[in-house]
Coordinates of C-alpha atoms in Angstrom, one line a residue:
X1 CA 138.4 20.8 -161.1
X2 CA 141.2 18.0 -161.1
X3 CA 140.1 15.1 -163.4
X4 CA 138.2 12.0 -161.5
X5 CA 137.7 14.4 -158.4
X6 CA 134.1 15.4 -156.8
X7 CA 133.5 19.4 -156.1
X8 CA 133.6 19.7 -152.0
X9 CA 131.6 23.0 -152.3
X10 CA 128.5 23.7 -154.2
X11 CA 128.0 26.6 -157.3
X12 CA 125.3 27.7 -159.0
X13 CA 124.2 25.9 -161.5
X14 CA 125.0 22.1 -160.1
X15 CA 122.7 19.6 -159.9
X16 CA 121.3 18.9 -156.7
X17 CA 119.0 15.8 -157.4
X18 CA 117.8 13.5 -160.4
X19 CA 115.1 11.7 -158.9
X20 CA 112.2 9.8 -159.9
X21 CA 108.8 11.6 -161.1
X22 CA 107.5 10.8 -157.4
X23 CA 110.7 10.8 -155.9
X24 CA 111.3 12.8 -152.3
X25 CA 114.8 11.7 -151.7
X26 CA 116.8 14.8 -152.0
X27 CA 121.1 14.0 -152.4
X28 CA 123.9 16.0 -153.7
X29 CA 125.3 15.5 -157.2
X30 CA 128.1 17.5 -158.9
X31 CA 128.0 18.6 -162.7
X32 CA 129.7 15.2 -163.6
X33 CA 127.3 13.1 -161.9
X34 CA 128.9 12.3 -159.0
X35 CA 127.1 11.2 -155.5
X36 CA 128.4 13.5 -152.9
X37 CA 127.6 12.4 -148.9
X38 CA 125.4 15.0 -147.8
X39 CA 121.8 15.1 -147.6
X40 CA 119.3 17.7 -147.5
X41 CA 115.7 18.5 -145.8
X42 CA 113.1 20.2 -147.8
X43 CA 111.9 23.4 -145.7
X44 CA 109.8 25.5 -147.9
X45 CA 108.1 25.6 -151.3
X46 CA 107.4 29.0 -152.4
X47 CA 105.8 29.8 -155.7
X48 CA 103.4 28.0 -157.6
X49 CA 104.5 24.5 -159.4
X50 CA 106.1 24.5 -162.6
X51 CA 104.0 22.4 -165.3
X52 CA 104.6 19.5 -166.8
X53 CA 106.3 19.4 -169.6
X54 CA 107.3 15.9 -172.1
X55 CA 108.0 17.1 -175.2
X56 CA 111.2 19.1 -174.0
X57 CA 114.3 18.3 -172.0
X58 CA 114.0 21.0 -169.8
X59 CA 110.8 23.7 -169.1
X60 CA 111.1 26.9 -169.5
X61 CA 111.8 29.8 -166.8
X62 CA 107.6 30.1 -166.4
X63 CA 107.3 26.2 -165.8
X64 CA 110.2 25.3 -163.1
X65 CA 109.5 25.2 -159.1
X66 CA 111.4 26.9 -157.2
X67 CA 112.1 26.4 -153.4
X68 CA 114.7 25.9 -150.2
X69 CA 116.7 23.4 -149.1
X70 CA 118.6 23.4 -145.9
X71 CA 122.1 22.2 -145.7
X72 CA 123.2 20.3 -142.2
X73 CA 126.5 20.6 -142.6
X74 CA 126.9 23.6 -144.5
X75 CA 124.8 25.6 -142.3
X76 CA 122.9 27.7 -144.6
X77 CA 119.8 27.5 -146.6
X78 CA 120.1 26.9 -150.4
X79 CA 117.9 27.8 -152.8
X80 CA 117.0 25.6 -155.7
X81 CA 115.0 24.9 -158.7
X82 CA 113.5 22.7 -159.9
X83 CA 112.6 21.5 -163.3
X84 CA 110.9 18.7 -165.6
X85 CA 113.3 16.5 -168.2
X86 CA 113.1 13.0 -170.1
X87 CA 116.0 11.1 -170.8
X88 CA 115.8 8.0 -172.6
X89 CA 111.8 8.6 -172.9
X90 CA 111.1 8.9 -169.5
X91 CA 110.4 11.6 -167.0
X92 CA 112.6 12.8 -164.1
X93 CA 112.7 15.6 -161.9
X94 CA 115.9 17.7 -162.2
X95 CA 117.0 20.0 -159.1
X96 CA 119.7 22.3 -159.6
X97 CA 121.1 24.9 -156.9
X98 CA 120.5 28.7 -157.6
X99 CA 122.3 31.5 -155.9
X100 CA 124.5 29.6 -153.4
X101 CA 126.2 31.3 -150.9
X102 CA 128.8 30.7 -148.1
X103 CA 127.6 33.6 -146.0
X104 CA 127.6 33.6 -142.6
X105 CA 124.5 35.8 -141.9
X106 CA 120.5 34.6 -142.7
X107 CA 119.5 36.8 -145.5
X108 CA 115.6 37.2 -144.2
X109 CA 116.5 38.1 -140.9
X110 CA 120.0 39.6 -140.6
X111 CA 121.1 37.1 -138.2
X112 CA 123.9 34.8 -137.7
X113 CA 123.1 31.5 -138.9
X114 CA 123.8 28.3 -138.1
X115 CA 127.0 27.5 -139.7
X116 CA 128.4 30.7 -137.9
X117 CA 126.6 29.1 -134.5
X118 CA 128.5 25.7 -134.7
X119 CA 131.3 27.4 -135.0
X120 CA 130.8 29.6 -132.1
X121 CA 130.3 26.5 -130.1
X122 CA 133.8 25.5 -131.7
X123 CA 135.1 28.8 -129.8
X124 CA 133.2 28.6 -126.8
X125 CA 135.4 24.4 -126.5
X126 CA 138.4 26.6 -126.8
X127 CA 138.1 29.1 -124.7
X128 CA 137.0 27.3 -121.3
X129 CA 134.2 30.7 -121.0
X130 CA 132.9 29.6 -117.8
X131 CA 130.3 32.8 -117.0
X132 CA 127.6 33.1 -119.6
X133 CA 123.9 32.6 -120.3
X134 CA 122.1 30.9 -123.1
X135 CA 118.7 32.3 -124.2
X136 CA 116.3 30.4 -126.7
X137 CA 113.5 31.4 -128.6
X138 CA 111.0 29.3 -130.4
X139 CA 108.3 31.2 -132.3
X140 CA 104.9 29.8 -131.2
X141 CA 103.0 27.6 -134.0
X142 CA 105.6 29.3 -136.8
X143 CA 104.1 26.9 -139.3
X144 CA 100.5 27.0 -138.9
X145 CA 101.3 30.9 -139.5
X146 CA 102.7 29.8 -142.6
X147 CA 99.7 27.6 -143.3
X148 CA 96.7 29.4 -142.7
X149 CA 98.4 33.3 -143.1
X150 CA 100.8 32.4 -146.0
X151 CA 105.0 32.8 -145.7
X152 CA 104.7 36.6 -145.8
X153 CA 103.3 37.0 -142.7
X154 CA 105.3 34.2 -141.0
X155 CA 108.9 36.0 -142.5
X156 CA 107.6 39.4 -140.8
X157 CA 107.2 37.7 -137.5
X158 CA 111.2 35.9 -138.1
X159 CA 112.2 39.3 -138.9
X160 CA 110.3 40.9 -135.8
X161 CA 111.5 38.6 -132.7
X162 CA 115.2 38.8 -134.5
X163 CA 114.7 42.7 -134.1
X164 CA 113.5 42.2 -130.3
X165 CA 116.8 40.1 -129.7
X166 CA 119.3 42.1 -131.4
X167 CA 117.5 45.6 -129.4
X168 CA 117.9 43.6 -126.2
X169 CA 121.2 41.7 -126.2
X170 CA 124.8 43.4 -127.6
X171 CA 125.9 39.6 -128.3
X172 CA 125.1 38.0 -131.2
X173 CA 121.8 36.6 -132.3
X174 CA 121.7 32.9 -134.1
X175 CA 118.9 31.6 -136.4
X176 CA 119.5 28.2 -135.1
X177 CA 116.4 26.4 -137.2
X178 CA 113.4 27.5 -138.8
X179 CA 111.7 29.2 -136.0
X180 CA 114.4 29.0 -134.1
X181 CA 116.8 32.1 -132.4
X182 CA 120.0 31.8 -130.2
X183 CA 121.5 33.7 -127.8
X184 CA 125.2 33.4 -126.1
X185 CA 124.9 36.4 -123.5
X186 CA 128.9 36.6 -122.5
X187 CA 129.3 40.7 -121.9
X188 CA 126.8 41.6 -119.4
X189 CA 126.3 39.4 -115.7
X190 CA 124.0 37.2 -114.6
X191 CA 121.7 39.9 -112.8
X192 CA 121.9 42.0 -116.3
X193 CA 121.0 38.3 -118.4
X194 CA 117.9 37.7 -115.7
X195 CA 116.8 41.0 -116.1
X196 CA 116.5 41.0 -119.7
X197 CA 115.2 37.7 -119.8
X198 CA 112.2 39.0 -118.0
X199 CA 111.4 41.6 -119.9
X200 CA 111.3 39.9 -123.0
X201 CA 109.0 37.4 -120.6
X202 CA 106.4 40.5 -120.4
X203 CA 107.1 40.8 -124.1
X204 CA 105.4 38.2 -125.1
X205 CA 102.3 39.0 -123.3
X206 CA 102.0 42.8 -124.1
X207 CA 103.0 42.5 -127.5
X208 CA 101.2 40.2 -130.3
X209 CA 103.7 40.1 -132.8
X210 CA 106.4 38.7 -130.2
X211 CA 104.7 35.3 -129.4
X212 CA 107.1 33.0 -128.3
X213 CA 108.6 30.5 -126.0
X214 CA 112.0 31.2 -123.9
X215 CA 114.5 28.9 -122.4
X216 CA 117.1 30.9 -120.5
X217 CA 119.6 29.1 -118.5
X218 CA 122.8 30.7 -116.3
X219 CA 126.2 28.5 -116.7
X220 CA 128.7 29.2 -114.1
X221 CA 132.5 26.6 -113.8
X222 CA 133.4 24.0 -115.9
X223 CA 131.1 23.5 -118.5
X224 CA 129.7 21.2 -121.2
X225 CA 128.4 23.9 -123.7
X226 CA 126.2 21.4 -125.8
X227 CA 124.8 20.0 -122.5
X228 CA 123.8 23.5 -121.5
X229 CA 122.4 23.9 -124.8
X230 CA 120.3 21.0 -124.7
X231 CA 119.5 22.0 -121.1
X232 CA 118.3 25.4 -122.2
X233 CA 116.4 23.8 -124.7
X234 CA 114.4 21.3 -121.8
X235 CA 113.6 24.8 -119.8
X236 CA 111.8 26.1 -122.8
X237 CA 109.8 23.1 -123.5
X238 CA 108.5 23.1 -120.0
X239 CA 108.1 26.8 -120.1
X240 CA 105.9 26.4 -123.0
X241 CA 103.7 23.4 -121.0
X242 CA 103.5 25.7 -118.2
X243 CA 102.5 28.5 -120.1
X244 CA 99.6 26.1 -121.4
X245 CA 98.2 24.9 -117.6
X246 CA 98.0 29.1 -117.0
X247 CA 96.4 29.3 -120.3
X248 CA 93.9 26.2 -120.9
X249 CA 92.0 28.4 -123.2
X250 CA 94.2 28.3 -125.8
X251 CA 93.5 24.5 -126.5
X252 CA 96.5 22.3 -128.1
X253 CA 98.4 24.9 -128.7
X254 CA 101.5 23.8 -126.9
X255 CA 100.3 20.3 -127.4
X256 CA 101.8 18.1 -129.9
X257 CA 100.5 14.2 -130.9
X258 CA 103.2 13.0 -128.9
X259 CA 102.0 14.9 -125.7
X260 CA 98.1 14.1 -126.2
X261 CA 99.5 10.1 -127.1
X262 CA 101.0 10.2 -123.8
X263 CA 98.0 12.1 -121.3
X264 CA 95.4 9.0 -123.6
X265 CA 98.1 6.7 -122.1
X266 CA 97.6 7.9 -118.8
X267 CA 93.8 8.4 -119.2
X268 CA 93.7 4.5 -120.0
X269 CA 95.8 3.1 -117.3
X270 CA 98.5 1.8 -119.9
X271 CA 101.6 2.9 -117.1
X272 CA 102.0 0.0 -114.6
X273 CA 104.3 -0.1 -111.7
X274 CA 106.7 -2.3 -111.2
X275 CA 108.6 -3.4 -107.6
X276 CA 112.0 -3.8 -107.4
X277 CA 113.1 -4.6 -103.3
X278 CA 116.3 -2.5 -102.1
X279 CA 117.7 -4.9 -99.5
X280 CA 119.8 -4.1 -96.1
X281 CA 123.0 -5.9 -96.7
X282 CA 123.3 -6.4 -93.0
X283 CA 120.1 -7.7 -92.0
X284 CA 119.1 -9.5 -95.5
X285 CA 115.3 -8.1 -94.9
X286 CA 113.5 -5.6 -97.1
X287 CA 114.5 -2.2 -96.5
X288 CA 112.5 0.0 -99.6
X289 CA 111.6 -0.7 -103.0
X290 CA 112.3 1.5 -106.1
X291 CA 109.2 2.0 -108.3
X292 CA 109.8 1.3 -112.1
X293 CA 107.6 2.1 -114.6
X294 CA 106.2 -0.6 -117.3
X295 CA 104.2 0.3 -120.8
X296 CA 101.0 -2.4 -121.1
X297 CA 99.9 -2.5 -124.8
X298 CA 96.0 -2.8 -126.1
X299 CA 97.4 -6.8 -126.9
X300 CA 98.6 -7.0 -122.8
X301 CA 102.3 -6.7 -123.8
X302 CA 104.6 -5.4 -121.5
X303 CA 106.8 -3.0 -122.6
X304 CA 110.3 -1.8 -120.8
X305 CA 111.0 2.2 -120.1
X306 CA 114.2 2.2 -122.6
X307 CA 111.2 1.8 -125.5
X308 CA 109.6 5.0 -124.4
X309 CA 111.0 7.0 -122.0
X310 CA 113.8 8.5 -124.1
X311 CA 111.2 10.4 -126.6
X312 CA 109.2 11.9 -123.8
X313 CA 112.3 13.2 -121.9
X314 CA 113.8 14.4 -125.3
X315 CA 110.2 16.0 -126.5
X316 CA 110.1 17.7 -122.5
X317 CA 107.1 16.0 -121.6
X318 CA 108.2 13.1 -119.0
X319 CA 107.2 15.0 -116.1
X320 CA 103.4 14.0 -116.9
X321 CA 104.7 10.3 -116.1
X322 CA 107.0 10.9 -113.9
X323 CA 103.8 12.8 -111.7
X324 CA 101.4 10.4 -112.8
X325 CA 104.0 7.3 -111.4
X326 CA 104.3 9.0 -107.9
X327 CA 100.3 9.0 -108.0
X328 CA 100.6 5.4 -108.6
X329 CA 103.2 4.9 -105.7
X330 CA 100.9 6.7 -103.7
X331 CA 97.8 5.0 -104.1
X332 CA 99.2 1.9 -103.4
X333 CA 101.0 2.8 -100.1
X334 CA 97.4 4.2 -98.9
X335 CA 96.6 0.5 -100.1
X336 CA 99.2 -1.3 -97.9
X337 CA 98.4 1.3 -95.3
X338 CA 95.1 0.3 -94.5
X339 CA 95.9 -3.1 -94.6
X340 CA 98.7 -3.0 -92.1
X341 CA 101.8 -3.9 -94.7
X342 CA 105.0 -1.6 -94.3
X343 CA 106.9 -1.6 -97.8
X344 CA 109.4 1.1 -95.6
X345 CA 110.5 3.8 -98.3
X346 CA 109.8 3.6 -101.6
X347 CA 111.7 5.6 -104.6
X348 CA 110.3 7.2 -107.5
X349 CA 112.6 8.6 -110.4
X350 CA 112.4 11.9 -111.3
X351 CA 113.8 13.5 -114.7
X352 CA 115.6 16.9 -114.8
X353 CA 112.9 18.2 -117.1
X354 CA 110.6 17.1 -113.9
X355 CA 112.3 19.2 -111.4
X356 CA 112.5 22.3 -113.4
X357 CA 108.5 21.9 -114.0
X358 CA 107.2 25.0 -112.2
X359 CA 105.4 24.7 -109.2
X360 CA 106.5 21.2 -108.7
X361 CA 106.9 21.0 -105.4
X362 CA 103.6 21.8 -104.4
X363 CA 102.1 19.6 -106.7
X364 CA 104.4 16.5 -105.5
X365 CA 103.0 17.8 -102.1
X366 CA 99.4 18.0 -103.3
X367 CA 99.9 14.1 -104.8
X368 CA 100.7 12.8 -101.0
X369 CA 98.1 14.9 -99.8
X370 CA 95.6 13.3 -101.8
X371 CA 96.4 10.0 -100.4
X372 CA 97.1 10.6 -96.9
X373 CA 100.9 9.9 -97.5
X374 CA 103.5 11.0 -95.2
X375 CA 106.4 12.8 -97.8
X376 CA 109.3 10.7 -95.9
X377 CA 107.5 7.4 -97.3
X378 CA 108.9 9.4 -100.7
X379 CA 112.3 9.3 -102.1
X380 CA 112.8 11.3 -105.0
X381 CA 115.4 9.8 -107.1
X382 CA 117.5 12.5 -109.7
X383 CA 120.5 11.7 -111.5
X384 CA 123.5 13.7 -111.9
X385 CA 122.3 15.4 -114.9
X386 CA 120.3 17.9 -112.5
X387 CA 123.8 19.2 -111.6
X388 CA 123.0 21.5 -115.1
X389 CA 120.8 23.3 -113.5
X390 CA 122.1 26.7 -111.9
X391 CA 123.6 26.0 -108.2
X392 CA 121.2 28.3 -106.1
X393 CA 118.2 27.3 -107.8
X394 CA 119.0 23.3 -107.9
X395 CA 119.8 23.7 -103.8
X396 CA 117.2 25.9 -103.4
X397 CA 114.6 22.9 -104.8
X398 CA 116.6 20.5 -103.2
X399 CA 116.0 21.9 -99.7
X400 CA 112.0 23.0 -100.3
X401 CA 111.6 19.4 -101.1
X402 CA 112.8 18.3 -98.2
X403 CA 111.6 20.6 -95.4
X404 CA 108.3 19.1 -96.9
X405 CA 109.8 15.8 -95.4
X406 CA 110.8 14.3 -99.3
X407 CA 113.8 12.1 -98.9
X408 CA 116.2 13.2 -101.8
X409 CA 118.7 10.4 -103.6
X410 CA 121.5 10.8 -106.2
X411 CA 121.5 8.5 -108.6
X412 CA 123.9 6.3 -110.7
X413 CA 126.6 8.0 -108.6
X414 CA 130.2 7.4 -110.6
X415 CA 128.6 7.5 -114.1
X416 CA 130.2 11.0 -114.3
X417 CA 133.1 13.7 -113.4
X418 CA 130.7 16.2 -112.0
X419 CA 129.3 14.1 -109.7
X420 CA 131.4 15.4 -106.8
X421 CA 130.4 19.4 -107.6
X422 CA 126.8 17.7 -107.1
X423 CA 127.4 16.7 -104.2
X424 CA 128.5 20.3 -102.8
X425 CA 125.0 21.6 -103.7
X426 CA 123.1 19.7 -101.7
X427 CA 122.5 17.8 -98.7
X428 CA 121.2 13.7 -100.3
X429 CA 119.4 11.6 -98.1
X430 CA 120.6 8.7 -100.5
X431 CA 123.7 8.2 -102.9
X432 CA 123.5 4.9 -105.6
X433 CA 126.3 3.9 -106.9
X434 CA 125.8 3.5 -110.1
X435 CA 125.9 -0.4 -111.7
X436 CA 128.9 0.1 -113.6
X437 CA 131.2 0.5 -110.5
X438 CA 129.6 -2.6 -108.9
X439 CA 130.2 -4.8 -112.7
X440 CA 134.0 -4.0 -112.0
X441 CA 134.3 -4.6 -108.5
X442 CA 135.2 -8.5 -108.6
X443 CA 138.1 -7.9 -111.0
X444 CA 139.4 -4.7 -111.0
X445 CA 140.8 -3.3 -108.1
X446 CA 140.8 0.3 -109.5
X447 CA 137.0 -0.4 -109.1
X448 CA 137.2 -1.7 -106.0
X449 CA 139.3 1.3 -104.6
X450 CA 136.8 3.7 -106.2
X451 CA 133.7 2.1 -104.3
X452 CA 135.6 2.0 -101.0
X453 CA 136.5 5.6 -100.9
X454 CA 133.1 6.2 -102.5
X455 CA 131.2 4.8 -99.5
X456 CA 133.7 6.1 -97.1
X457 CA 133.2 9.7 -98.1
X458 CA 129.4 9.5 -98.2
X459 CA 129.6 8.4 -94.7
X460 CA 131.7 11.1 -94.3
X461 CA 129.2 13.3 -95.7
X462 CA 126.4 12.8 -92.9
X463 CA 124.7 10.9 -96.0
X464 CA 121.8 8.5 -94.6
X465 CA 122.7 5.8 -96.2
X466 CA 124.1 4.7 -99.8
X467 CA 122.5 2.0 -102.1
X468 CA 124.5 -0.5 -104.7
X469 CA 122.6 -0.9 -108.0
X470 CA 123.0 -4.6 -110.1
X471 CA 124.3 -6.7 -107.7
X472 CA 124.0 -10.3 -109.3
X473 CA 126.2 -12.2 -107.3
X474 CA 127.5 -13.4 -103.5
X475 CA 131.2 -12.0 -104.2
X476 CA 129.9 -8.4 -105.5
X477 CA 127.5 -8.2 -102.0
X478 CA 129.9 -9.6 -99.7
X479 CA 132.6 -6.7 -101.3
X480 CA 129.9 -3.7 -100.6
X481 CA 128.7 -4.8 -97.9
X482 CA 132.6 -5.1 -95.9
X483 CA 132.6 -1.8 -97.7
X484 CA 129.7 -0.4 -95.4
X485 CA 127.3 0.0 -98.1
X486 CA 123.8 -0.3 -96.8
X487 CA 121.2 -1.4 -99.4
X488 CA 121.9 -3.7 -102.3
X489 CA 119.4 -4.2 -105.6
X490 CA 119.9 -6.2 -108.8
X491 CA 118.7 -9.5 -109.6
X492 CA 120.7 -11.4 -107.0
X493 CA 117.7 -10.5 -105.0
X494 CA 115.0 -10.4 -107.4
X495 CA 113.9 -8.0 -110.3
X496 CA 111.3 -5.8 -111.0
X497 CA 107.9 -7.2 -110.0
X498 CA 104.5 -6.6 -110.7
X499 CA 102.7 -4.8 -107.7
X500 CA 100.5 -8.1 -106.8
X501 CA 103.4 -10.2 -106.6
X502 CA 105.8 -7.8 -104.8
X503 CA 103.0 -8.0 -102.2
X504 CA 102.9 -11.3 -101.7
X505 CA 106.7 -11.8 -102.1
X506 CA 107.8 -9.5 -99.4
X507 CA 104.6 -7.7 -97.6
X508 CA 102.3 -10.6 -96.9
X509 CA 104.6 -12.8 -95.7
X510 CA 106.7 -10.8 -93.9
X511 CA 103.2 -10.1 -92.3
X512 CA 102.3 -13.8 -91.7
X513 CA 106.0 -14.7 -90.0
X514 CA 105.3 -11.7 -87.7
X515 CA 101.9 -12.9 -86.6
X516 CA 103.3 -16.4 -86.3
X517 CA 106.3 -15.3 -84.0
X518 CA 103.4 -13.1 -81.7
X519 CA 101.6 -16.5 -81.4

């Protein structure tokens, strides 16, 4: 090794870690002692601890501790020892590596692992493959198995569904985590991938060593192959809630603290909604309101969505809020209802993970018919991102929703390229333009273009009408509105309101100026 200069790649026999007695931190040292950027998580211990031992520097073979580290960006597992040492009188833990290797295949399970699965993805960039599915598999409650079973049993069952996958796919399997599999299905078609997907489906119910969650997703055109992934990933998490509401029985199995955090949440009443008027450019009177969700704390502090709502759509479990929000939305337009107030339409926003719930349109339906609430008081708002989901199955939802009478809006239109393949999938009651084109349209006239033809082409489109998000000043409203957009919200309006004083704002006394003008 040239003098001065750290090793880029690991052998046996170099340290991994010097760390205090009660030290966790885990880092990469060379054999000369220097810090290398790459850190580690600690996966498994497997044999009993070594004792410990102050008289000598090191313990003997009997007394070390041996276990595995994973490597990020490696992409391989490494084992490692670890052993018991003083220096200068005191004691340290010393951890060096053992047996490293630059494999490409998981030694317990024959698979590819995940170094050879990023660069797959690497291949996959290149290529442009536009016809392929993506299977995942997550073995159910892998380390519980481990826990209560011990690590045998929970290897036999890696080793088992890796058998399964390799029997029923001629691609290439992936250990992508630690109870984790892969699948890129590129050589047979999409009936063949479907197919196969439900037979491993009947798998897991037939056979009890196969018990596991599946995420299987279709990708047709232009891709984003880590967006599918990640999309693939969102199906199995709601496959394995929906397997849970079939299956009450089976407790908190698929439940995690996250998930029970968030149903206490709803229990208590912590989700408030919040009012934010949508108003006709043309008229200057209140033509809907989008519903936005607020987090209320024990202490009465009220917390915005972007605190919270990005770890439940990331864990798969926003569609409980999003559900329990349109309850909310509901209830209160029974309220108005019987009062005699007219809101008009109100929106609710709807996550991907949400739409590919199963069943969900019959549960939206069996929300408004709980409250007596005509569906085309209802717009369901979706952003782009539902354009991952395969074509005939997004239109097919699309169109269910709204033969029930659900209006259906697109939103933060222009945020991305794929908005315009969205748009040949199905028939919106409502495009928003997404705030970013309407900060720009004062100064730039690329922006300005963009919006025109924008609105002109959703006119074109037989769209209902379109809606301008953050509009927060005269110049910006005067623009859309010569532009023929119909409803503008931001806070040149007003902003999101608590329900009583929404009511007051723009129901009450819209209410009292028409009895006035009756009189």
């Amino acid at each position: 090794m040239p003098e001065g200069k750290a090793s880029s790649k690991m052998t046996s026999g170099d340290v991994v870690c010097i760390s205090e007695w009660d030290g966790s931190e885990i880092y990469y040292l060379n054999q000369e002692g220097e810090k290398i950027e790459e850190r580690f998580r600690l996966t498994e211990m497997v044999s009993a601890p070594y004792q410990k031992n102050t008289k000598n520097e090191t313990t003997s073979a009997s007394e070390h501790y041996e276990f595995e580290i994973y490597s990020e960006s490696l992409g391989i597992p490494i084992a490692v020892q670890e052993m018991a040492i003083t220096l200068d009188g005191k004691k340290y833990r010393l951890t060096i590596a053992r047996d490293i290797s630059f494999q490409q295949h998981d030694d317990l399970t024959g698979t590819f692992n995940r170094k050879k699965y990023v660069q797959k993805i690497a291949e996959i960039k290149v290529s442009n493959e536009k016809n392929f599915g993506i299977l995942i598999v997550d073995i159910d409650n892998l380390r519980r198995i481990n826990r209560d079973f011990g690590r045998l049993w929970g290897d036999s069952m890696l080793k088992y569904t890796a058998n399964v996958l390799q029997n029923a796919f001629s691609d290439p399997v992936y250990r992508t985590g630690e109870d984790e599999f892969l699948v890129f299905a590129q050589s047979i078609t999409k009936e063949e991938f479907r197919e196969q997907e439900q037979r491993l489906l009947e798998q897991t119910v037939e056979d009890e060593q196969f018990q596991v969650s599946i995420g299987a997703t279709w990708h047709s055109g232009q891709v984003d192959i880590e967006e599918q992934i990640l999309n693939t990933g969102d199906r199995l998490r709601v496959n394995k809630l929906n397997a849970h509401k079939k299956n009450p029985g089976s407790g908190n199995k698929f439940r995690g603290k996250l998930t029970e955090k968030l149903l206490k949440d709803i229990a208590d009443d912590r989700f408030l909604v919040y009012l934010q008027p949508q108003i006709d450019l043309q008229t200057e009177k209140i033509g809907g309101a989008e519903a936005l969700v607020r987090y209320r704390t024990k202490e009465g502090k009220i917390v915005p969505p972007i605190d919270f709502v990005g770890k439940y759509e990331s864990e798969g479990i926003i569609n409980y809020m999003d559900l329990h929000m349109l309850e909310k939305v509901c209830k209160l337009l029974h309220k108005w209802q019987s009062q005699g107030l007219n809101p008009g339409n109100v929106s609710v926003n709807f996550s991907r993970v949400t739409m590919m719930v199963s069943g969900i349109v019959k549960q939206v339906c069996e929300i408004c018919n709980k409250y007596r609430i005509d569906p085309s008081l209802i717009t369901i708002e979706v952003t782009e991102s539902i354009g991952l989901l395969e074509r005939q199955e997004l239109r097919a939802l699309l169109e269910n929703l709204q033969r029930e009478g659900f209006r259906i809006s697109l939103d933060d239109f222009g945020s991305r390229y794929s908005d315009l393949a969205i748009l040949s999938i199905g028939n919106f009651n409502e495009i928003k333009l997404d705030k970013s084109l309407v900060d720009q349209i004062e100064s730039k006239s690329k922006a300005r273009t963009i919006a025109a033809y924008v609105l002109q082409m959703c006119m074109g489109l037989e769209t209902s009408h379109t809606v301008a998000e953050g509009i927060e000043n005269i110049s910006q409203k005067a623009i859309l509105k010569r532009f023929g957009c119909k409803l503008g919200q931001g806070y040149l309006f007003d902003r999101p309101l608590p329900v009583a004083e929404f009511e007051q704002k723009y129901l009450l006394s819209a209410k009292e100026e028409t009895h006035e003008c009756r009189e």
